[in-house]
Coordinates of C-alpha atoms and ligand atoms in Angstrom, one line a residue:
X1 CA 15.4 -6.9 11.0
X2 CA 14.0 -5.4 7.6
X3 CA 13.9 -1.7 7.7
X4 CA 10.9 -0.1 6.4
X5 CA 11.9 1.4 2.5
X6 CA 12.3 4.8 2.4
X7 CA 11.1 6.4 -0.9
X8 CA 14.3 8.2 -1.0
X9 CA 16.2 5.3 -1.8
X10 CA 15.0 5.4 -5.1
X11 CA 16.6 8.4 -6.9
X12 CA 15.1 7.6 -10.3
X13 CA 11.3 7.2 -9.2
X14 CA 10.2 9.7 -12.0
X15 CA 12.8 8.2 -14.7
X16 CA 12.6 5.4 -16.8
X17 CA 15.4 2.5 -17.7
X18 CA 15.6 2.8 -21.4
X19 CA 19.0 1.8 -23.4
X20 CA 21.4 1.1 -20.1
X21 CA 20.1 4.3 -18.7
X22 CA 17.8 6.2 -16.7
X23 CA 16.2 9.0 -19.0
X24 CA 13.4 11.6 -18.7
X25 CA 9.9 10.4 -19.8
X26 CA 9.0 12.9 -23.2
X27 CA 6.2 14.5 -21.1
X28 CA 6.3 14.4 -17.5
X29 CA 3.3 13.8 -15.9
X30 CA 3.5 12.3 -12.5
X31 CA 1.1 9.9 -10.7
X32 CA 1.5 9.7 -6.6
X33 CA 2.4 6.0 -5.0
X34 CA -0.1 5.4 -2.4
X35 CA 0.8 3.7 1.2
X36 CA -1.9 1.2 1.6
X37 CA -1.0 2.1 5.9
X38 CA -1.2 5.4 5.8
X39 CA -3.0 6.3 2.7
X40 CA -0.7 8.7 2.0
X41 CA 1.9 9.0 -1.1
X42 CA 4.9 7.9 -0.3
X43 CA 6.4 8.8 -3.7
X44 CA 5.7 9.9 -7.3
X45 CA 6.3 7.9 -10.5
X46 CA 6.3 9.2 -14.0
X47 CA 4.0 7.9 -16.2
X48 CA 4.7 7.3 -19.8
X49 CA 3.5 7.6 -23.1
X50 CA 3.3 5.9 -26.7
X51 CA 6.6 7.9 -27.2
X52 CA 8.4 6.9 -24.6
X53 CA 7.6 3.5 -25.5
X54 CA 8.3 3.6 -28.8
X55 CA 11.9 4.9 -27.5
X56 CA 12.2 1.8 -25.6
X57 CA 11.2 -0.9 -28.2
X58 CA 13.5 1.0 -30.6
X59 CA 16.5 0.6 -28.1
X60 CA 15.2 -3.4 -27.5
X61 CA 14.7 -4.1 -31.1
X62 CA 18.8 -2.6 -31.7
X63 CA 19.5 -5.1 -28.8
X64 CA 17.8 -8.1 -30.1
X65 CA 20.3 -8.5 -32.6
X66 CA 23.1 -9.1 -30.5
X67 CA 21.8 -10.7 -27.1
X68 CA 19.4 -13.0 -29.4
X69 CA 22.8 -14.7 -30.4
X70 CA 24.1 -14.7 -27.0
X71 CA 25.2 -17.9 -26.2
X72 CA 23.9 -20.2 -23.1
X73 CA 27.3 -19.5 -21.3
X74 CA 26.7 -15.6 -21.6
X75 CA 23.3 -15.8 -20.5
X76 CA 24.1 -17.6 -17.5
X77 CA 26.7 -15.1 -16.8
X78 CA 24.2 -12.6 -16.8
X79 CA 21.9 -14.5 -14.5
X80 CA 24.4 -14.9 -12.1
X81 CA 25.5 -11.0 -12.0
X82 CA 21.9 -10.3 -11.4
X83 CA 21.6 -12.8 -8.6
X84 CA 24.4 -11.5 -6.8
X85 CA 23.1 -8.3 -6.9
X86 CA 19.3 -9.3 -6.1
X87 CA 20.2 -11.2 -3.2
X88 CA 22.2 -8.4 -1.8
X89 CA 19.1 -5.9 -2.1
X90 CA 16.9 -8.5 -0.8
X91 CA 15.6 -6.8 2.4
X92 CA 15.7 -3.6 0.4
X93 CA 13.4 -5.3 -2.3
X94 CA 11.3 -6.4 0.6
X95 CA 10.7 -3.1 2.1
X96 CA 9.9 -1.8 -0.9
X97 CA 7.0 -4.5 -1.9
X98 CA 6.0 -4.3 1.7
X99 CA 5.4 0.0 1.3
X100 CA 3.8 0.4 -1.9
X101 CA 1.1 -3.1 -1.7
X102 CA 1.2 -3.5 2.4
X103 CA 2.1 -7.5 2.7
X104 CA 3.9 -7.5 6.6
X105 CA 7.6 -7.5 6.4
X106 CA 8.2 -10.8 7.0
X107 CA 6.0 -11.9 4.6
X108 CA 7.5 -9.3 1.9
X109 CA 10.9 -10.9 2.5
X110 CA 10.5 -14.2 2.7
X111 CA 7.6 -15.0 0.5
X112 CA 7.5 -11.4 -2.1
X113 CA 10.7 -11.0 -2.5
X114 CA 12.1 -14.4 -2.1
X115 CA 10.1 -15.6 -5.0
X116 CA 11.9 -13.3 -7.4
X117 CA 15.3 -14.6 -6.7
X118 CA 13.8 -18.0 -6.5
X119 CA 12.0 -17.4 -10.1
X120 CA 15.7 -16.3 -11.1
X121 CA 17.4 -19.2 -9.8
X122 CA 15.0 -21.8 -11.3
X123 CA 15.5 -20.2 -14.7
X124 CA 18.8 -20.5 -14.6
X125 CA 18.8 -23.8 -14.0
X126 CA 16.2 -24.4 -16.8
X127 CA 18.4 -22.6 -19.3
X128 CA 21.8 -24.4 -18.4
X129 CA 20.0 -27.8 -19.5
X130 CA 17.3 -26.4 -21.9
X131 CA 17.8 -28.4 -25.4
X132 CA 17.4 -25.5 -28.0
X133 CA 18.4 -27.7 -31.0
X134 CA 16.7 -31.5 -31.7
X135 CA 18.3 -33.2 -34.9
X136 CA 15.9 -35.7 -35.8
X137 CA 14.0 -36.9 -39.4
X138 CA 16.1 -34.9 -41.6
X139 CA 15.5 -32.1 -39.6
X140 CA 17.2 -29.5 -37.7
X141 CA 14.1 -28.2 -35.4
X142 CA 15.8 -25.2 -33.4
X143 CA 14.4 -22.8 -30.8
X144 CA 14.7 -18.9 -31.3
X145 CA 14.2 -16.2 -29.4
X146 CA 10.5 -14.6 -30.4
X147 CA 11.8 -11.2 -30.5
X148 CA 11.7 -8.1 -28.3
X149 CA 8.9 -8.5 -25.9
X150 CA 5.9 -6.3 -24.0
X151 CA 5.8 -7.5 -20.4
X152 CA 2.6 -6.0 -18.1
X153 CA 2.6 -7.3 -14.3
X154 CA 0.2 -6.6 -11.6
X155 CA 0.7 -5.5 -8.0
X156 CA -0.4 -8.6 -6.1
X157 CA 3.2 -10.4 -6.2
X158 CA 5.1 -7.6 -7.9
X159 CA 8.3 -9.4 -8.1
X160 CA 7.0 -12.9 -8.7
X161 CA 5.1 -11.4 -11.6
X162 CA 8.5 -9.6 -13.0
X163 CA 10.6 -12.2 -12.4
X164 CA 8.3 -14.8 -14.2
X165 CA 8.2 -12.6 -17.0
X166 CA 12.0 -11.0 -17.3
X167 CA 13.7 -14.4 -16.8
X168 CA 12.5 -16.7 -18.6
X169 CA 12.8 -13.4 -21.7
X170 CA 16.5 -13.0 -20.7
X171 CA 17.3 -16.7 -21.2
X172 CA 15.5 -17.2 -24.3
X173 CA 17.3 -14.4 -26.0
X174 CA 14.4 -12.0 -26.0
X175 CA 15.0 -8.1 -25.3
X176 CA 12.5 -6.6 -24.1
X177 CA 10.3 -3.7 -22.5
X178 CA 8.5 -3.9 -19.0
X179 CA 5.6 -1.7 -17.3
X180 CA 5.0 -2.5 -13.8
X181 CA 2.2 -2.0 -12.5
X182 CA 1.4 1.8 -11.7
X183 CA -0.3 1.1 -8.2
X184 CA 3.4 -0.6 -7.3
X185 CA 5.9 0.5 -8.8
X186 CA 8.9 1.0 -6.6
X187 CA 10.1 -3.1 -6.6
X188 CA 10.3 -2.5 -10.8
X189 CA 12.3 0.3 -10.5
X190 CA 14.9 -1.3 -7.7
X191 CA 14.4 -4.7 -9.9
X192 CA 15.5 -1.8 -13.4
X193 CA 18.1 -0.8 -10.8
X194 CA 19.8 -4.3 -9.8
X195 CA 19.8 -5.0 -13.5
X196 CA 21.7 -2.3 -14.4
X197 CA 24.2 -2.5 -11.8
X198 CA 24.6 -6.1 -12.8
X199 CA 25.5 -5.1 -16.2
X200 CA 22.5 -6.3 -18.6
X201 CA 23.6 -5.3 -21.7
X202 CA 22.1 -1.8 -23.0
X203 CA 18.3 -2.3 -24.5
X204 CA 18.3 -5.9 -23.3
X205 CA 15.9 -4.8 -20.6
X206 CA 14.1 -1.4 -20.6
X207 CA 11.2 -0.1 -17.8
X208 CA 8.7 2.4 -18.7
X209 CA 6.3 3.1 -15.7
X210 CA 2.7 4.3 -16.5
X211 CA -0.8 3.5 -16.6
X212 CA -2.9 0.9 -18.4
X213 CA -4.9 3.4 -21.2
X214 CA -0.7 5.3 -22.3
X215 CA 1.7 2.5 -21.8
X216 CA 0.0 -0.7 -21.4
X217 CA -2.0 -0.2 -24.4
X218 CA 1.2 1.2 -27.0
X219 CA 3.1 -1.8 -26.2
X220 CA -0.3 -4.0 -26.9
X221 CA -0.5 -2.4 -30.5
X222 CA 3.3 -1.7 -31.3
X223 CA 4.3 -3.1 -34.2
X224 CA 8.0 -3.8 -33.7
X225 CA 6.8 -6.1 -30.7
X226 CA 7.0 -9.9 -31.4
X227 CA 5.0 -11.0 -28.3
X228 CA 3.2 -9.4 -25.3
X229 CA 3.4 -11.3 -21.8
X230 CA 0.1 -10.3 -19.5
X231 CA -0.4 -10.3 -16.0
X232 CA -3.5 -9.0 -14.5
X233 CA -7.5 -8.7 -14.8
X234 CA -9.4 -10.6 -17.3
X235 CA -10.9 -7.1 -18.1
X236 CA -7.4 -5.8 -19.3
X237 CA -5.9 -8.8 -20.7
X238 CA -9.0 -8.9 -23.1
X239 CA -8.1 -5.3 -24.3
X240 CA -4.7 -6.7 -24.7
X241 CA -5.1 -9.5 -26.8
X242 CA -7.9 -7.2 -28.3
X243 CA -4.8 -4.6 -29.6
X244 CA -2.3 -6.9 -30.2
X245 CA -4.5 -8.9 -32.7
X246 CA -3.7 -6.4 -35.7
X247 CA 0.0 -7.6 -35.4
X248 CA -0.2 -10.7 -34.4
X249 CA 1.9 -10.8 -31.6
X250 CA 1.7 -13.8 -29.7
X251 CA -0.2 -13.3 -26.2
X252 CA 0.4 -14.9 -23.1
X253 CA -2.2 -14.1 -20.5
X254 CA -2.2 -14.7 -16.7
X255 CA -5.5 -13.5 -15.7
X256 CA -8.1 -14.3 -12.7
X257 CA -9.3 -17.3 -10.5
X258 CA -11.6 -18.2 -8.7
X259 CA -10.6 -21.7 -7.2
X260 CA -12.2 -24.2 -6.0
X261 CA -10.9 -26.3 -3.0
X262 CA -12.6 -29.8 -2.5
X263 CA -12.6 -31.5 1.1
X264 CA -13.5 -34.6 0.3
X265 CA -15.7 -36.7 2.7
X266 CA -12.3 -39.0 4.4
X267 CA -10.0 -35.7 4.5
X268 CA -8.8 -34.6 8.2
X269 CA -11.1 -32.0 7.7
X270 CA -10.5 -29.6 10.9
X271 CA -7.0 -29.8 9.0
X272 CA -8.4 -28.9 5.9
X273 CA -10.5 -26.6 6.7
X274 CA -7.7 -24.4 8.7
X275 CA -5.5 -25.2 5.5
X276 CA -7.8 -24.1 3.5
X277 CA -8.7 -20.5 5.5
X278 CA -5.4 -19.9 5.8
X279 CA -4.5 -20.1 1.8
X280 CA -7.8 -18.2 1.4
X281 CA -6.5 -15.0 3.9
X282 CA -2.6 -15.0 2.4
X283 CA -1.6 -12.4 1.1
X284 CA -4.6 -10.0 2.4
X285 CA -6.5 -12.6 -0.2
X286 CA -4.6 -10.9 -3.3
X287 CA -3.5 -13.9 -4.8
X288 CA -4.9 -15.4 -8.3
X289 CA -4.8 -18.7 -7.1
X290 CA -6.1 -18.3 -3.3
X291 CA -8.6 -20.5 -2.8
X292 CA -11.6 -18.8 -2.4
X293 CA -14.5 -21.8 -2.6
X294 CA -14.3 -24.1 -0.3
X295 CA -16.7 -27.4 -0.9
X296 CA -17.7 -29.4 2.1
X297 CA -20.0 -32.0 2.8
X298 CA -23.6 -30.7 3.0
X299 CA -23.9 -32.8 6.3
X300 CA -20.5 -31.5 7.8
X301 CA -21.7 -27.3 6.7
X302 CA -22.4 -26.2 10.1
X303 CA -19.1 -28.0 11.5
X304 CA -16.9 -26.3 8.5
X305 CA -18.5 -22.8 9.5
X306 CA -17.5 -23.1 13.3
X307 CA -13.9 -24.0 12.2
X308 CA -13.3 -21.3 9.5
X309 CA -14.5 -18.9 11.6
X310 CA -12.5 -20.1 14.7
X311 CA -9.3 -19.9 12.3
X312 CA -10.5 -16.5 11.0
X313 CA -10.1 -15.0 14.4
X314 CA -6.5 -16.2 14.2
X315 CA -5.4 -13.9 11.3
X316 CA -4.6 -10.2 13.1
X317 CA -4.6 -7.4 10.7
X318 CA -2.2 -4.8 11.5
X319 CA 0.0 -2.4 10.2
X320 CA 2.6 -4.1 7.9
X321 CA 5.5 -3.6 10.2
X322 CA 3.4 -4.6 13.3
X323 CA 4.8 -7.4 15.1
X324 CA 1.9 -9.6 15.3
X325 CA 0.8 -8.4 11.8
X326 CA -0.6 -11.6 9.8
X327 CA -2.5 -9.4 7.3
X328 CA -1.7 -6.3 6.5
X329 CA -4.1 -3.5 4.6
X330 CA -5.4 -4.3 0.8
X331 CA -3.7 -2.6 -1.7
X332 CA -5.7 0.3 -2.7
X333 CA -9.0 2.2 -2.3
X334 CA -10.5 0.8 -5.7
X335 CA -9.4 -2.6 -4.0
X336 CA -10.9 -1.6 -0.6
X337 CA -14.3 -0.1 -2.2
X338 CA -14.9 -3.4 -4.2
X339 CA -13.8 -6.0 -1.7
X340 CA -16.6 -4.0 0.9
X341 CA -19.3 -3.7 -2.0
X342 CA -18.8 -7.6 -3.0
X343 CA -18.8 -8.5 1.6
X344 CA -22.2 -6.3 0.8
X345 CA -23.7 -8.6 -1.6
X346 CA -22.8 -11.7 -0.2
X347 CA -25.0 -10.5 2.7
X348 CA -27.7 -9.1 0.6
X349 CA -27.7 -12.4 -1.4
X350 CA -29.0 -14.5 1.7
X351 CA -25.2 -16.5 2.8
X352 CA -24.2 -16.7 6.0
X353 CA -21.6 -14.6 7.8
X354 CA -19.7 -16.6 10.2
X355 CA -16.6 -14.1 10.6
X356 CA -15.8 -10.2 9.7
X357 CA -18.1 -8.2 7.8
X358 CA -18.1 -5.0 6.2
X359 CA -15.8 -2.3 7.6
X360 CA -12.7 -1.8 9.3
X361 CA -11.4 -4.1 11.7
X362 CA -11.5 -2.6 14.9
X363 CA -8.6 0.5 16.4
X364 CA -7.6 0.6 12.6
X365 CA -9.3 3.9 10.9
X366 CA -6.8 4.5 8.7
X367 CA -5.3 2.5 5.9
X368 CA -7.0 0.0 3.4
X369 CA -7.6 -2.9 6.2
X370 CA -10.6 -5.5 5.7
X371 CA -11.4 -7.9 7.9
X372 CA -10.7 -11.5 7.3
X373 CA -14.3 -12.4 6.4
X374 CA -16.2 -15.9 5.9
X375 CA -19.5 -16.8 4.5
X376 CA -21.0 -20.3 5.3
X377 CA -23.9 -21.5 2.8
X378 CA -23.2 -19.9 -0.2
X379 CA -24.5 -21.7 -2.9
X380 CA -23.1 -21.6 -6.2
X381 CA -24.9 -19.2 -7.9
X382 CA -24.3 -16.2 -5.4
X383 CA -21.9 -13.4 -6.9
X384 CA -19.5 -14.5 -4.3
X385 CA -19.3 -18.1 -6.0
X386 CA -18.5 -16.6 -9.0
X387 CA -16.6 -13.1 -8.9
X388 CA -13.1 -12.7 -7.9
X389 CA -13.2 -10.7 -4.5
X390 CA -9.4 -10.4 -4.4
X391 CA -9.7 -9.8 -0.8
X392 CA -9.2 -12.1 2.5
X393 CA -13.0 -13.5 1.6
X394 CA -13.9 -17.3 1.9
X395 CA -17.2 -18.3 0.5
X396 CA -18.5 -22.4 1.9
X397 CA -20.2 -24.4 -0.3
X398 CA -22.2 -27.9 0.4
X399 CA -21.9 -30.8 -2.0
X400 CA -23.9 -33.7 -1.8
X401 CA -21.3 -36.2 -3.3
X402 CA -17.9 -36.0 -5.0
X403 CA -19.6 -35.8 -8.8
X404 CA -21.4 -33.1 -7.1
X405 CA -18.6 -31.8 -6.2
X406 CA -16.4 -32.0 -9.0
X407 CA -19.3 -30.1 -11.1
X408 CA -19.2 -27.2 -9.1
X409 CA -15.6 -27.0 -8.8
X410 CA -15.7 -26.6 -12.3
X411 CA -18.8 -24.5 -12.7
X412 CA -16.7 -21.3 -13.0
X413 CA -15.0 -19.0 -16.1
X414 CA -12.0 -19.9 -14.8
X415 CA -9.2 -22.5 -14.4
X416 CA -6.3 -21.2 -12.6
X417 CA -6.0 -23.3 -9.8
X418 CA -7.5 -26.0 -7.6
X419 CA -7.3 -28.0 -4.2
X420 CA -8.3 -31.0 -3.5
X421 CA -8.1 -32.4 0.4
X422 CA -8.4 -36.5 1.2
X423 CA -7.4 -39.5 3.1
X424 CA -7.5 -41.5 0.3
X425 CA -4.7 -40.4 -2.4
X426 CA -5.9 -42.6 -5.4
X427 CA -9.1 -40.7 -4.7
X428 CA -7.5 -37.1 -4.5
X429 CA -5.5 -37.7 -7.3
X430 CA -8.1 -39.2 -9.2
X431 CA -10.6 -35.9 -8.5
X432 CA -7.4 -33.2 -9.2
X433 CA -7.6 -35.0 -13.3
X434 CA -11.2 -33.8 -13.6
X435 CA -10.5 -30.3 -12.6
X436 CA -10.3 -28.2 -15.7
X437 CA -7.6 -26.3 -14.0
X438 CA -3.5 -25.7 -14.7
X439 CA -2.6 -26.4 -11.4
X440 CA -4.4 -29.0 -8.8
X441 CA -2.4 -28.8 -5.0
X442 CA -3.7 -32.0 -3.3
X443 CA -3.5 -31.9 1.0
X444 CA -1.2 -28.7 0.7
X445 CA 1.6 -29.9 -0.8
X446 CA 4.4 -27.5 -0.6
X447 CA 5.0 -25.3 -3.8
X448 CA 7.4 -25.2 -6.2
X449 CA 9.0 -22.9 -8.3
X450 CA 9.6 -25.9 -11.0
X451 CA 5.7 -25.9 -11.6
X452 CA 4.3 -24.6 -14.7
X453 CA 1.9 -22.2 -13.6
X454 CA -1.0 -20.5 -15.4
X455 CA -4.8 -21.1 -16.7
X456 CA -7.1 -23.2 -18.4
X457 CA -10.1 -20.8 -19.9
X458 CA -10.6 -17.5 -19.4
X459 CA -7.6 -17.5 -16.0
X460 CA -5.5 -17.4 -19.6
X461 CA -3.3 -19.0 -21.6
X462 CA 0.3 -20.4 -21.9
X463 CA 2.7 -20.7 -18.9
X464 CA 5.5 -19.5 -16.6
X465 CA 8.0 -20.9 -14.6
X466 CA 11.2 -22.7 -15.2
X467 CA 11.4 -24.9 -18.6
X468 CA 7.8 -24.0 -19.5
X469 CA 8.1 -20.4 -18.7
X470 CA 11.5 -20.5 -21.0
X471 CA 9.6 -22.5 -23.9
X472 CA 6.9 -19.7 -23.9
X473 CA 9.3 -17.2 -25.2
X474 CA 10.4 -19.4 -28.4
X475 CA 9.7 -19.7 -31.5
X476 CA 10.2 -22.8 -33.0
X477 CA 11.9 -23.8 -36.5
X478 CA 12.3 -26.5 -38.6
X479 CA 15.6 -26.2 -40.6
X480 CA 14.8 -29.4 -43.6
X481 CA 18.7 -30.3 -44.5
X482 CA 19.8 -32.6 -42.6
X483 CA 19.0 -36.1 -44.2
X484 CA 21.2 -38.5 -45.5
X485 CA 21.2 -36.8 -49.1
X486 CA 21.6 -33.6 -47.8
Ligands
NAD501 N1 -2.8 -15.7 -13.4 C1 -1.8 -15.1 -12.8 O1 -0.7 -15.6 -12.9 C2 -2.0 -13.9 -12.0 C3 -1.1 -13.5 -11.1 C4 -1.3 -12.3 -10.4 C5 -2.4 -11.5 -10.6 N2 -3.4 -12.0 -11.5 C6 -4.6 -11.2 -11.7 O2 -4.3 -9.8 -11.7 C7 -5.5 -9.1 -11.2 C8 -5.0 -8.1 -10.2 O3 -4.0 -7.3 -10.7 P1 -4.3 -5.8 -11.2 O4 -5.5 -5.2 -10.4 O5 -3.0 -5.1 -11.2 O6 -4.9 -6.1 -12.7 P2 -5.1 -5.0 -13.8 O7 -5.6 -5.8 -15.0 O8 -5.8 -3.8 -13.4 O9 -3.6 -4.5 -14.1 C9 -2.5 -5.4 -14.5 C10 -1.6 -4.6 -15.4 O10 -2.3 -4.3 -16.6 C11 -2.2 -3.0 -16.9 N3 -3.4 -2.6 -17.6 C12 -4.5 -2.2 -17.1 N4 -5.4 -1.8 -18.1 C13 -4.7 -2.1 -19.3 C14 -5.0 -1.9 -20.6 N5 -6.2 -1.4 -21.0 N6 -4.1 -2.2 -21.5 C15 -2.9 -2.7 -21.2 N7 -2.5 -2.9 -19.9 C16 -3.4 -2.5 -18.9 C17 -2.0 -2.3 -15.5 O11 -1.5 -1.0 -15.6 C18 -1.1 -3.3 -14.8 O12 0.2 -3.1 -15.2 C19 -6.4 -10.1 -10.6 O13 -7.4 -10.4 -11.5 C20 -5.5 -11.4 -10.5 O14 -6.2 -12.6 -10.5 C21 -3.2 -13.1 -12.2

């Protein structure tokens, strides 16, 4: 049994990891962590400034010429150190995803926390048979580090998001400079903590917690920073790439979705549909790649509103250590606020609410909970066909044939992700190619760490995850030299 995290646990809370160890920020100024359950802090963080980042790229860029020669073998090493470590804090790292963003424990341990180690692992194994030098035409072509790197996550998966990032840096021979998220910051701090006690070389990795506007933006514009890795809103990762354009640092952006999930005409569909809810509601809905539109058959609208909603009434929202708990609150009031204002509009807008609403779910005053909601006839020009809600909202959609179909699915600014449900494979598969999407999941295949991951349009650019993730953090050169004449 996971115990739930107590604040306490986490001595350096208003500190940040800079050079092997934890040091005062320049000018304190602290910023309270919210309980999404209670609405109550739970802890304080500092939050940082240009200067303190400046201190921290300075320690990275001392780093980078060391660990940047590193070989594989020493790498791996390192990987292995931190694994150790990680998996012994697991249920620790659990507890504390589960307090400051409110996924249930279960869920915060097996799904939250798990994919950090499981980012870690696959990493690894992409670096142990990553080929960084190709001898071919005369050529030496050889892959480099890109330098010391600016990593910004979000809160949604706090340690996915870290791990995708401060992997794939580590074993390309990057150092490099991280800011969490401010609205959960306690797994980056443990995550700063495991690191250290696992014995990452001083500067290779340094945390400094803060906002968006102090921190976010200084290691956007620093100069000594090669390349900035983005995780979050559209909205900020413009800014980003906005800053870093005077340097130009290489940007990688993982930004927002809005996906589309086709059931095709032959799928199983009371299958589908259930599927398809349920990938909708994880998470409280805070996942980039939920599925939020689901397209169905005009003829078969009515049947796909009865069984979302009948699933719907499935998900119990509860407190995130409640035993029954499926969904637990959403992770702030901002979050709250907009995912009530956007349940508003959907109504005002003329769709069809088959499940939820506005509000709290019932005998739950207190805490950031929203009820698992579903709108049947939206059509595709309604804000809630188009905006990320972000919250454990489903908006139906009627097609009139698969071309149809395929045309709204890609009627969006994004390109994150996509789903695609049918009988017939060839079909499926053959639909998943015409989504301008960077990943497709066809009848719910399970997921896999292995898969590059990240956006086609404005859901970004570039991608994470094993070899891909690694390839993203090096540069490439072409040493001419190595011909017969040479
Ligand atoms: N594509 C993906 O892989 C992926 C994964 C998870 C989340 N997301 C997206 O993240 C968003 C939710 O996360 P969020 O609310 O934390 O996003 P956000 O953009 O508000 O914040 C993300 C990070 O950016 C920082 N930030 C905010 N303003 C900034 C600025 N002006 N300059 C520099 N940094 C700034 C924040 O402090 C935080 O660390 C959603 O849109 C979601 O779709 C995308």
């Amino acid at each position: 049994m996971i115990l739930p995290f107590h604040p306490g646990r986490l001595p350096h809370a208003t500190q940040f990891y800079i050079d092997g160890a934890w040091v005062e920020p320049l000018a304190p100024r602290l910023l309270d962590v919210i309980d999404p359950a209670t609405e109550a802090p739970c802890t304080a963080i500092a939050l940082g400034s240009a200067g303190d980042v400046d201190r921290a790229v300075a320690a990275a860029r001392r780093a980078f010429a060391t660990w940047s020669v590193s070989t594989r073998a020493e790498r791996l090493d390192v990987f292995e150190r931190i694994l150790t470590v990680y998996r012994r804090r697991m249920d620790d790292m659990a507890a504390a995803i589960s307090l400051e963003m409110g996924a249930p424990l279960p869920m915060a341990r097996d799904a939250q926390a798990w994919a950090g180690m499981a980012h870690l692992e696959e990493t690894a194994r992409a670096l142990r048979d990553f080929t960084f030098d190709q001898q071919a035409d005369g050529m030496m072509i050889t892959r480099e580090p890109v330098g010391v790197v600016g990593l910004i996550t979000p809160w949604n998966w706090p340690m996915n998001q870290i791990a995708c990032k401060v992997g794939p840096a580590l074993a390309a021979g990057c150092t490099m400079v991280l800011k969490p998220s401010e609205v959960a910051p306690l797994s980056g701090l443990l995550f700063a903590e495991i690191l250290d006690e696992a014995g990452v070389p001083p500067g290779v990795f340094n945390l400094v917690n803060g906002d968006g506007p102090g921190v976010g933006e200084a290691i956007a514009r620093h100069p000594d920073i090669e390349m900035v890795s983005f995780t979050g809103s559209t909205r900020a990762g413009t800014i980003v790439a906005r800053l870093a354009a005077d340097t130009v640092k290489r940007v990688h952006q993982e930004l927002g979705g809005k996906s589309p999930n086709i059931i095709l005409p032959d799928a199983d569909f009371a299958d589908a549909v259930r599927r398809g809810v349920a990938g909708c509601f994880g998470n409280s809905g805070q996942s980039c790649d939920a599925p939020t539109r689901m397209l169905v058959p005009a003829a078969r609208m009515d049947e796909a509103m009865a069984l979302a909603a009948q699933a719907a009434a499935g998900f119990v929202v509860g407190p995130p250590d409640g035993a029954d708990t499926r969904l637990g609150p959403v992770v702030s009031q901002v979050q709250f606020d907009k995912i009530q204002r956007l349940i508003q509009t959907g109504i005002d807008e003329g769709a069809v609410l088959v499940a939820g609403g506005t509000g709290r779910p019932e005998g739950l005053p207190v805490g950031y909970y929203v009820r698992p909601t579903v709108f049947g006839r939206v059509t595709p020009d309604m804000t809630i066909a188009r905006e990320e809600i972000f919250g454990p909202v489903l908006s139906i959609v009627a097609y009139d044939d698969v071309e149809q179909a395929i045309a709204i699915a890609n009627d969006t600014q994004y390109g994150l992700a996509a789903y695609v449900q049918g009988g017939d494979l060839a079909q499926a598969r053959a639909v998943a190619r015409r989504l301008r999407a960077g990943n497709v999941n066809i009848n719910g295949a399970p997921w896999t760490v292995a898969a590059p991951f990240g956006g086609y349009k404005q859901s970004g650019n570039g991608r994470e995850c094993g070899e891909y993730g690694l390839t993203d953090f090096l540069e490439i050169k072409a040493i001419l030299g190595y011909g017969p004449d040479a």
